[in-house]
Short mmCIF file of C-alpha atoms in Angstrom, two decimals:
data_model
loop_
_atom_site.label_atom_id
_atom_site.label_comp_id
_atom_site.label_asym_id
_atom_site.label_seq_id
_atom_site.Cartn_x
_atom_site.Cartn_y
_atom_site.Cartn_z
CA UNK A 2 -2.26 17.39 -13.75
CA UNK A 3 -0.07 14.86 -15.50
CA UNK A 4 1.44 13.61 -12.65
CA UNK A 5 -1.62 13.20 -11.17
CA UNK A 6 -2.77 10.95 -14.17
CA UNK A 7 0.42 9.73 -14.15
CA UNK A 8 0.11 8.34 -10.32
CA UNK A 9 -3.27 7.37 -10.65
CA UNK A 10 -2.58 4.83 -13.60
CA UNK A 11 0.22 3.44 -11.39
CA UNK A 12 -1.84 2.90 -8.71
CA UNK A 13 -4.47 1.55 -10.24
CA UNK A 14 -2.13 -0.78 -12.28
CA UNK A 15 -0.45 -2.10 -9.20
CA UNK A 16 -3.92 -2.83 -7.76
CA UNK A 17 -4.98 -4.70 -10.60
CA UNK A 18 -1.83 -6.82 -11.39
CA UNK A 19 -1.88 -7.47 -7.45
CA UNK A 20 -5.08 -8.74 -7.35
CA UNK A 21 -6.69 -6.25 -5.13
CA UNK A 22 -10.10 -7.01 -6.33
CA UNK A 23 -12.09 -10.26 -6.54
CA UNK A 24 -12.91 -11.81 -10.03
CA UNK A 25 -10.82 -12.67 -12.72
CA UNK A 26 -8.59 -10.59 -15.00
CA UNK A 27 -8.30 -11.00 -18.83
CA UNK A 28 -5.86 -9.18 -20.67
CA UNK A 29 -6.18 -8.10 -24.99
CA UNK A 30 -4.85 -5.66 -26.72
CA UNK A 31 -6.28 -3.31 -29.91
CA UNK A 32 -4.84 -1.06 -32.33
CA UNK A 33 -4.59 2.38 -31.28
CA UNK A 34 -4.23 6.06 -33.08
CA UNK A 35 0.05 5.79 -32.48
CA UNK A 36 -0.04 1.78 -32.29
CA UNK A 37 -1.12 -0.86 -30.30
CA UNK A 38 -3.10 -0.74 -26.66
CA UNK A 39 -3.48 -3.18 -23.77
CA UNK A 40 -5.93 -3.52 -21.09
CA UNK A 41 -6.39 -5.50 -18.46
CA UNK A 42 -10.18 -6.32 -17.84
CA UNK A 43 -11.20 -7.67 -14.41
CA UNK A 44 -14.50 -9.38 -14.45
CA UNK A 45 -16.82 -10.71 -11.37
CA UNK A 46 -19.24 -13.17 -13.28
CA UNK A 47 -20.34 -11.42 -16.31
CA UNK A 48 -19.73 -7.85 -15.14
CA UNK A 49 -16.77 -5.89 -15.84
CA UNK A 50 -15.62 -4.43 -12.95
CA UNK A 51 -12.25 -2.86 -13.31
CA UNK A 52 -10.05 -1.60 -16.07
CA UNK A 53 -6.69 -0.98 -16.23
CA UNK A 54 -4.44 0.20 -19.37
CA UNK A 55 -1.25 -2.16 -19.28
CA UNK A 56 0.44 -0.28 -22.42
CA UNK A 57 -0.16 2.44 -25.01
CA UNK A 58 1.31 4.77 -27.16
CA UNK A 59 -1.39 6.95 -27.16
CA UNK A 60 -0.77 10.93 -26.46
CA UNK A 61 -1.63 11.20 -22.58
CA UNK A 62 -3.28 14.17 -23.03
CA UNK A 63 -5.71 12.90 -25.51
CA UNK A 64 -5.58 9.41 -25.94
CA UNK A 65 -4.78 8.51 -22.29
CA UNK A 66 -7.62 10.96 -21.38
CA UNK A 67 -10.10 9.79 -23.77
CA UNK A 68 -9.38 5.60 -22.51
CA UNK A 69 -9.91 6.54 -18.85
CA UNK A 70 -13.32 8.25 -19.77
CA UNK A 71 -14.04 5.01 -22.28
CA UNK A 72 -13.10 2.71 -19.16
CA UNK A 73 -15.55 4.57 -16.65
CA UNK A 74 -18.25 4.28 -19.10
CA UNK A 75 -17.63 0.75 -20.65
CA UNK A 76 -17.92 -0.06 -16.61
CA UNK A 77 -21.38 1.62 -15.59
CA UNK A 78 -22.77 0.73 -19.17
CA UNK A 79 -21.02 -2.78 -18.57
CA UNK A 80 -20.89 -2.91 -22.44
CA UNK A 81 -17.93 -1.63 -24.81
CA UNK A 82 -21.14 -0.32 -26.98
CA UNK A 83 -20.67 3.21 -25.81
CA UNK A 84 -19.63 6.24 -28.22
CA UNK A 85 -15.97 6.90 -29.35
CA UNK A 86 -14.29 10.16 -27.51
CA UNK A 87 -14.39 13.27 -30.31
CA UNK A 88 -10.89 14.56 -30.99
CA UNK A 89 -9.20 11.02 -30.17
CA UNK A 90 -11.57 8.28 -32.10
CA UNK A 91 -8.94 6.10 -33.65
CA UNK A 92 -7.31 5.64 -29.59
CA UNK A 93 -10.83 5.44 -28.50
CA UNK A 94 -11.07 2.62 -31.08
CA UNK A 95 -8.10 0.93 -30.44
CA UNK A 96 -9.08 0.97 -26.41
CA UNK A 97 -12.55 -0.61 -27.02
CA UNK A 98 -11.20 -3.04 -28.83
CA UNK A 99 -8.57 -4.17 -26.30
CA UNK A 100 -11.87 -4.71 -24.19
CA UNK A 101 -13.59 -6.45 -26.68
CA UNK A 102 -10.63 -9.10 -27.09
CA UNK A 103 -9.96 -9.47 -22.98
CA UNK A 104 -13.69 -10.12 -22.62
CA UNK A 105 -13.77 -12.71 -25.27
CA UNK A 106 -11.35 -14.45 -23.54
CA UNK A 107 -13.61 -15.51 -20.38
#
């Protein structure tokens, strides 16, 4: 499982710092549970449609976890006003606020 997780991030990350998608990408970074976090955020317009985690410190059983779930619903909500993940709120903090500071970049 946490090689899985493991590839997946990398292949996602490559995809994103490629350009494999159309839109721009903004990158910001937020204070997470075991220090800080950085996203990439790629936008189309004013929708967010990709998001990749540059860098973290964050547990990857917890943390990790909880940002990929935060990422799928800050995308389908298209808004980084979604709940924090129980059991990992401080990384789940830190990762929406990454967000928060690539977006106000555009």
């Amino acid at each position: 499982m946490k090689y899985f997780l493991f590839l997946t991030l990398i292949v996602v990350s490559g995809c994103a710092l490629l350009g494999g998608l159309a839109g721009e990408v903004f990158e910001g970074t937020g204070q997470g549970y075991r220090g800080p976090v950085t996203v990439q955020v790629r936008m189309n317009g004013a929708d967010i449609t990709e998001i990749v985690i540059v860098d973290s410190e964050e547990d990857r059983f917890v943390g990790t976890e909880a940002m990929e779930e935060l990422a799928d619903l800050v995308i389908y909500y298209n808004s980084t006003d979604v709940d924090a993940v129980s059991g990992a709120t401080q990384s789940s903090r830190g990762f929406l606020e990454a967000v928060e500071n690539a977006i106000i970049k555009r």
